Amino acid sequence: MASLAIANNPDIRFLGRLLGDVIRAYGGEELFKRIEYIRATSVDRHRGVAGAGAIDSGLDRLTLDETLDFVRGFMLFSMLANLAEDRQGVETEPHADIASALARLKEHGIGHDAVMALLDHALVAPVLTAHPTEVRRKSMIDHKNRIAELMSLKDRGVEETEDGDKVDEAILRQIALLWQTRVLRREKLGVADEVETALSYLRDVFLPVLPALYARWDRALGERAPSFLRAGSWIGGDRDGNPFVTADSMKLALARSAEAVLAYYMDAVHALGAELSISTEHASVSEAVLKLAEASHDTGRSREDEPYRRALTGIYARLSATHEKLTGKRPGRPAPLQGEPYAEPAQLREELAAIARGLAAEGAGPLASGGALGRLIRAVETFGFHLATLDMRQNSAVHERVIAELLKAGGVCDDYAALDEDARIALLRRELESVRPLTSPYADYSEETASELAIVRAAADAHARYGRECITHYIVSMAQSVSDLLEVHVLLKEAGLYIPGERPQAHIMAIPLFETIADLEGAPAIMEAWLSLPEVAAIAAGRGHQEVMIGYSDSNKDGGYLTSTWQLSRGSTALKPVFEKADLAMQLFHGRGGAVGRGGGSSFSAILAQPPGTVQGRIRITEQGEVIAAKYGTRASAMTNLEAMASATLLASLEPEQLAPADAERFAAAMDELSATAFKAYRGLVYGTQGFTTFFRQATPIAEIAGLKIGSRPASRKKSDAIEDLRAIPWVFSWAQARVMLPGWYGVGAAIEAFEDKGLLREMATGWPLFASTLANMEMVLAKSDMDVARHYAALVEDKALRDGIFGRIRHGWKATHDGLLTVTRQTRLLEKHPGLETSIRLRTPYIEPLNLLQIELLKRHRAGEEDARIGEGILLSINAIATALRNSG
């Protein structure tokens, strides 16, 4: 496929040409010509070529089979264009690395000691979730990643792969495989599938990348850094609204993770054994290494003078026994000797460290440096026997029902739900003081209660098997009271994970998730009351910190983009004095999605925009859906994105506040006013307009998105058409497909219009990172939206008066937001100050519009009752293709 529109990117020209060759070879010359005609016509129209608007687009002449091929072709082109742009770093922030952060801090007089003091108690954790916004099959992503690897070889001037294939021919073959790979999933993803997908990233990317990053950071710091960046996961432990996540799911996720990390360690030890051929004839060996060699019982005569190899043979045998003990399976390459299983990762680390000290004792030669052994030690520190810390999550309403049933069955309280908050707290605290279990083997519990009890007992078993680091957090969705958190402690107590006594212990932290605007406003009062409970204060003091999770998706759906952004910042700021009063470190967990309407955008900019004093070296951030493949699909992209997260955390924690107190006060007052106006406009449209739900469901492919089979979680929390009950992901995703992207901007135009002092807003846009980041993310959304295309989707609404009234308000709101943003940022067009991103969006727009128009026609036919299976397949393919082209749309 020729790529005239993106001629400034040689990678896209090269990959586009190869895709055209593949389509011509496998689809035929006629198909290639039809696709190329549609492409060229759309490009000319968007480039403003004279008379192009009157030229027939060629879309209506496509047969259904050709439509499917056309959509696949444009989707693959978008995928390859994404790959090419990632290679050029279109969306990568400059200087988002540790070395640059250290230099920047040094300019402020913040030196090495302050950085190391922060890192001693720091935690930076990307947490992978199974939120269903990744539309591509893993097979497609794997082929794309292989192309990226081959392109890297090409960059280095390598003409042949290790297998002897010509690099260009190997790339062409991968594109041919993409063309012939089925795009859509035939079966809905199950939890086990989601576990395996996440495992592929953790095993193939995080495991090798993090030790390599730490080696780089150690060099930048001039000494060994603590292992402060660790991976987390929700997959297999997140039960909120997902009935398919059970105790068995959690056991599977933990077992597969242990299997993967232990296999990695065994392979690394095996490789070290081949490498460390040091003989006692040429080197003196430490007593610790000789002791390990003797303990291995390796009596092979060929290794008599090679104590390092014998020591590693013993370590391998112990790892093999650990693998069998923890997973119930023999490893792929069992040890030839018997070994005692490691009781904990620290034992393995100490034996590896003894070998490292032995090498270093020989002097300051090259063997004293880290190398492969140093990376393995770092991996053991970072990943333990669990690979990634698994979070548990459940909705507070479920806990309330379960606790009510347990209390009634135990003869403690007949109607817990009828109690007010004070009575609930008093009752739950009494239960937590008692060593008596609340559950009974003779009681007959409901399926829901039995499932929740099984989950906490599985967590206790996991602690005993893999160590406490395997599960440390229990997220309470829709947390609205202290009793919501105490209920979790009562459940944990039933599994021995909460221990009553004079000095109570909680081996898993109960964490509130504040999601709606009202919840965010009420968060400080709840946390103050929570931390004032003596038993909670004692537990938190022993831990040194307490986590609070704030949700971007539901707060946006509830109050709109600007209000959500501001209330999240306001809530974080208001929590700070609560934690200071409790003399406790605050750890915020940011529940962000891929789309701007769900908190998406640059992690680097988002962390830097956090309110002063709220990061404190500790931050966790969810990584969801298509963002996982985009950020961690290759080792190179993972290193870039993980380092950006770490460096931003350093800067946000240590860099002096640049905003003067008086300016901060003025800006906050302005945001209060903007937020109130935007909130009123957003709520008035979405929740206060009769028929809005009908408009939304008819003007977007929300119903058809359910057919994508992209996740195990239902689209709605309840069997209801109400927007309140719809999950935030399909809400945002469907607006993106229709090119409206309403959750990422609506209400902001009204707020800017009504705000009199535009000069103050301009000052905020240049001097306040929060406002600058908010506008930058919204600007990207506006650039990706298209009201002309959206008008065609609105035409799907059957009631003309309803259609014209609501779409008229949306279009007016978009224009007001567009014009207001340009006024505040002093630009003549969107993305004027971001030429790389502007070029990326502008030049891929001609490839998205034909997909939208085809999708609309297919939706009409589908909704009219046409039963040809190719129509449904075409709709799903178009959803996939548009999402791929838009990138962060879910």
mmCIF file with all atom_site columns, N, CA, C and O in Angstrom, residues 746-765:
data_model
loop_
_atom_site.group_PDB
_atom_site.id
_atom_site.type_symbol
_atom_site.label_atom_id
_atom_site.label_alt_id
_atom_site.label_comp_id
_atom_site.label_asym_id
_atom_site.label_entity_id
_atom_site.label_seq_id
_atom_site.pdbx_PDB_ins_code
_atom_site.Cartn_x
_atom_site.Cartn_y
_atom_site.Cartn_z
_atom_site.occupancy
_atom_site.B_iso_or_equiv
_atom_site.pdbx_formal_charge
_atom_site.auth_seq_id
_atom_site.auth_comp_id
_atom_site.auth_asym_id
_atom_site.auth_atom_id
_atom_site.pdbx_PDB_model_num
ATOM 1  N N  . TYR A 1 746 ? -16.328 17.315 27.031 1.00 0.00 ? 746 TYR A N  1
ATOM 2  C CA . TYR A 1 746 ? -17.613 18.016 27.141 1.00 0.00 ? 746 TYR A CA 1
ATOM 3  C C  . TYR A 1 746 ? -17.715 18.796 28.460 1.00 0.00 ? 746 TYR A C  1
ATOM 4  O O  . TYR A 1 746 ? -17.392 18.286 29.530 1.00 0.00 ? 746 TYR A O  1
ATOM 5  N N  . GLY A 1 747 ? -18.198 20.013 28.357 1.00 0.00 ? 747 GLY A N  1
ATOM 6  C CA . GLY A 1 747 ? -18.374 20.898 29.508 1.00 0.00 ? 747 GLY A CA 1
ATOM 7  C C  . GLY A 1 747 ? -17.253 21.903 29.660 1.00 0.00 ? 747 GLY A C  1
ATOM 8  O O  . GLY A 1 747 ? -17.440 22.972 30.272 1.00 0.00 ? 747 GLY A O  1
ATOM 9  N N  . VAL A 1 748 ? -16.069 21.597 29.106 1.00 0.00 ? 748 VAL A N  1
ATOM 10 C CA . VAL A 1 748 ? -14.929 22.504 29.262 1.00 0.00 ? 748 VAL A CA 1
ATOM 11 C C  . VAL A 1 748 ? -15.162 23.791 28.472 1.00 0.00 ? 748 VAL A C  1
ATOM 12 O O  . VAL A 1 748 ? -14.814 24.885 28.923 1.00 0.00 ? 748 VAL A O  1
ATOM 13 N N  . GLY A 1 749 ? -15.771 23.667 27.285 1.00 0.00 ? 749 GLY A N  1
ATOM 14 C CA . GLY A 1 749 ? -16.046 24.857 26.484 1.00 0.00 ? 749 GLY A CA 1
ATOM 15 C C  . GLY A 1 749 ? -16.960 25.823 27.205 1.00 0.00 ? 749 GLY A C  1
ATOM 16 O O  . GLY A 1 749 ? -16.722 27.047 27.217 1.00 0.00 ? 749 GLY A O  1
ATOM 17 N N  . ALA A 1 750 ? -18.007 25.290 27.815 1.00 0.00 ? 750 ALA A N  1
ATOM 18 C CA . ALA A 1 750 ? -18.925 26.146 28.573 1.00 0.00 ? 750 ALA A CA 1
ATOM 19 C C  . ALA A 1 750 ? -18.203 26.827 29.725 1.00 0.00 ? 750 ALA A C  1
ATOM 20 O O  . ALA A 1 750 ? -18.455 27.997 30.043 1.00 0.00 ? 750 ALA A O  1
ATOM 21 N N  . ALA A 1 751 ? -17.282 26.095 30.361 1.00 0.00 ? 751 ALA A N  1
ATOM 22 C CA . ALA A 1 751 ? -16.548 26.659 31.493 1.00 0.00 ? 751 ALA A CA 1
ATOM 23 C C  . ALA A 1 751 ? -15.637 27.799 31.056 1.00 0.00 ? 751 ALA A C  1
ATOM 24 O O  . ALA A 1 751 ? -15.568 28.845 31.710 1.00 0.00 ? 751 ALA A O  1
ATOM 25 N N  . ILE A 1 752 ? -14.935 27.611 29.932 1.00 0.00 ? 752 ILE A N  1
ATOM 26 C CA . ILE A 1 752 ? -14.028 28.661 29.453 1.00 0.00 ? 752 ILE A CA 1
ATOM 27 C C  . ILE A 1 752 ? -14.824 29.873 28.969 1.00 0.00 ? 752 ILE A C  1
ATOM 28 O O  . ILE A 1 752 ? -14.451 31.027 29.223 1.00 0.00 ? 752 ILE A O  1
ATOM 29 N N  . GLU A 1 753 ? -15.939 29.609 28.272 1.00 0.00 ? 753 GLU A N  1
ATOM 30 C CA . GLU A 1 753 ? -16.786 30.712 27.789 1.00 0.00 ? 753 GLU A CA 1
ATOM 31 C C  . GLU A 1 753 ? -17.267 31.584 28.943 1.00 0.00 ? 753 GLU A C  1
ATOM 32 O O  . GLU A 1 753 ? -17.270 32.821 28.850 1.00 0.00 ? 753 GLU A O  1
ATOM 33 N N  . ALA A 1 754 ? -17.672 30.944 30.025 1.00 0.00 ? 754 ALA A N  1
ATOM 34 C CA . ALA A 1 754 ? -18.276 31.686 31.138 1.00 0.00 ? 754 ALA A CA 1
ATOM 35 C C  . ALA A 1 754 ? -17.240 32.368 32.021 1.00 0.00 ? 754 ALA A C  1
ATOM 36 O O  . ALA A 1 754 ? -17.588 33.262 32.808 1.00 0.00 ? 754 ALA A O  1
ATOM 37 N N  . PHE A 1 755 ? -15.981 31.959 31.917 1.00 0.00 ? 755 PHE A N  1
ATOM 38 C CA . PHE A 1 755 ? -14.944 32.525 32.780 1.00 0.00 ? 755 PHE A CA 1
ATOM 39 C C  . PHE A 1 755 ? -14.451 33.841 32.181 1.00 0.00 ? 755 PHE A C  1
ATOM 40 O O  . PHE A 1 755 ? -13.955 33.887 31.054 1.00 0.00 ? 755 PHE A O  1
ATOM 41 N N  . GLU A 1 756 ? -14.562 34.906 32.923 1.00 0.00 ? 756 GLU A N  1
ATOM 42 C CA . GLU A 1 756 ? -14.305 36.238 32.369 1.00 0.00 ? 756 GLU A CA 1
ATOM 43 C C  . GLU A 1 756 ? -12.824 36.526 32.158 1.00 0.00 ? 756 GLU A C  1
ATOM 44 O O  . GLU A 1 756 ? -12.431 37.128 31.164 1.00 0.00 ? 756 GLU A O  1
ATOM 45 N N  . ASP A 1 757 ? -11.983 36.127 33.073 1.00 0.00 ? 757 ASP A N  1
ATOM 46 C CA . ASP A 1 757 ? -10.571 36.508 33.031 1.00 0.00 ? 757 ASP A CA 1
ATOM 47 C C  . ASP A 1 757 ? -9.773  35.493 32.208 1.00 0.00 ? 757 ASP A C  1
ATOM 48 O O  . ASP A 1 757 ? -9.127  34.596 32.741 1.00 0.00 ? 757 ASP A O  1
ATOM 49 N N  . LYS A 1 758 ? -9.806  35.672 30.887 1.00 0.00 ? 758 LYS A N  1
ATOM 50 C CA . LYS A 1 758 ? -9.082  34.734 30.012 1.00 0.00 ? 758 LYS A CA 1
ATOM 51 C C  . LYS A 1 758 ? -7.571  34.859 30.212 1.00 0.00 ? 758 LYS A C  1
ATOM 52 O O  . LYS A 1 758 ? -6.825  33.906 30.006 1.00 0.00 ? 758 LYS A O  1
ATOM 53 N N  . GLY A 1 759 ? -7.115  36.044 30.619 1.00 0.00 ? 759 GLY A N  1
ATOM 54 C CA . GLY A 1 759 ? -5.688  36.220 30.886 1.00 0.00 ? 759 GLY A CA 1
ATOM 55 C C  . GLY A 1 759 ? -5.214  35.319 32.011 1.00 0.00 ? 759 GLY A C  1
ATOM 56 O O  . GLY A 1 759 ? -4.102  34.767 31.955 1.00 0.00 ? 759 GLY A O  1
ATOM 57 N N  . LEU A 1 760 ? -6.043  35.156 33.024 1.00 0.00 ? 760 LEU A N  1
ATOM 58 C CA . LEU A 1 760 ? -5.693  34.262 34.128 1.00 0.00 ? 760 LEU A CA 1
ATOM 59 C C  . LEU A 1 760 ? -5.592  32.819 33.634 1.00 0.00 ? 760 LEU A C  1
ATOM 60 O O  . LEU A 1 760 ? -4.684  32.069 34.033 1.00 0.00 ? 760 LEU A O  1
ATOM 61 N N  . LEU A 1 761 ? -6.499  32.420 32.768 1.00 0.00 ? 761 LEU A N  1
ATOM 62 C CA . LEU A 1 761 ? -6.446  31.058 32.232 1.00 0.00 ? 761 LEU A CA 1
ATOM 63 C C  . LEU A 1 761 ? -5.167  30.844 31.421 1.00 0.00 ? 761 LEU A C  1
ATOM 64 O O  . LEU A 1 761 ? -4.560  29.775 31.474 1.00 0.00 ? 761 LEU A O  1
ATOM 65 N N  . ARG A 1 762 ? -4.749  31.866 30.664 1.00 0.00 ? 762 ARG A N  1
ATOM 66 C CA . ARG A 1 762 ? -3.499  31.749 29.904 1.00 0.00 ? 762 ARG A CA 1
ATOM 67 C C  . ARG A 1 762 ? -2.313  31.615 30.860 1.00 0.00 ? 762 ARG A C  1
ATOM 68 O O  . ARG A 1 762 ? -1.378  30.850 30.614 1.00 0.00 ? 762 ARG A O  1
ATOM 69 N N  . GLU A 1 763 ? -2.371  32.357 31.938 1.00 0.00 ? 763 GLU A N  1
ATOM 70 C CA . GLU A 1 763 ? -1.313  32.268 32.946 1.00 0.00 ? 763 GLU A CA 1
ATOM 71 C C  . GLU A 1 763 ? -1.271  30.874 33.558 1.00 0.00 ? 763 GLU A C  1
ATOM 72 O O  . GLU A 1 763 ? -0.188  30.298 33.765 1.00 0.00 ? 763 GLU A O  1
ATOM 73 N N  . MET A 1 764 ? -2.420  30.303 33.820 1.00 0.00 ? 764 MET A N  1
ATOM 74 C CA . MET A 1 764 ? -2.499  28.948 34.373 1.00 0.00 ? 764 MET A CA 1
ATOM 75 C C  . MET A 1 764 ? -1.964  27.917 33.384 1.00 0.00 ? 764 MET A C  1
ATOM 76 O O  . MET A 1 764 ? -1.302  26.949 33.771 1.00 0.00 ? 764 MET A O  1
ATOM 77 N N  . ALA A 1 765 ? -2.234  28.133 32.108 1.00 0.00 ? 765 ALA A N  1
ATOM 78 C CA . ALA A 1 765 ? -1.813  27.166 31.086 1.00 0.00 ? 765 ALA A CA 1
ATOM 79 C C  . ALA A 1 765 ? -0.304  27.116 30.933 1.00 0.00 ? 765 ALA A C  1
ATOM 80 O O  . ALA A 1 765 ? 0.249   26.083 30.509 1.00 0.00 ? 765 ALA A O  1
#
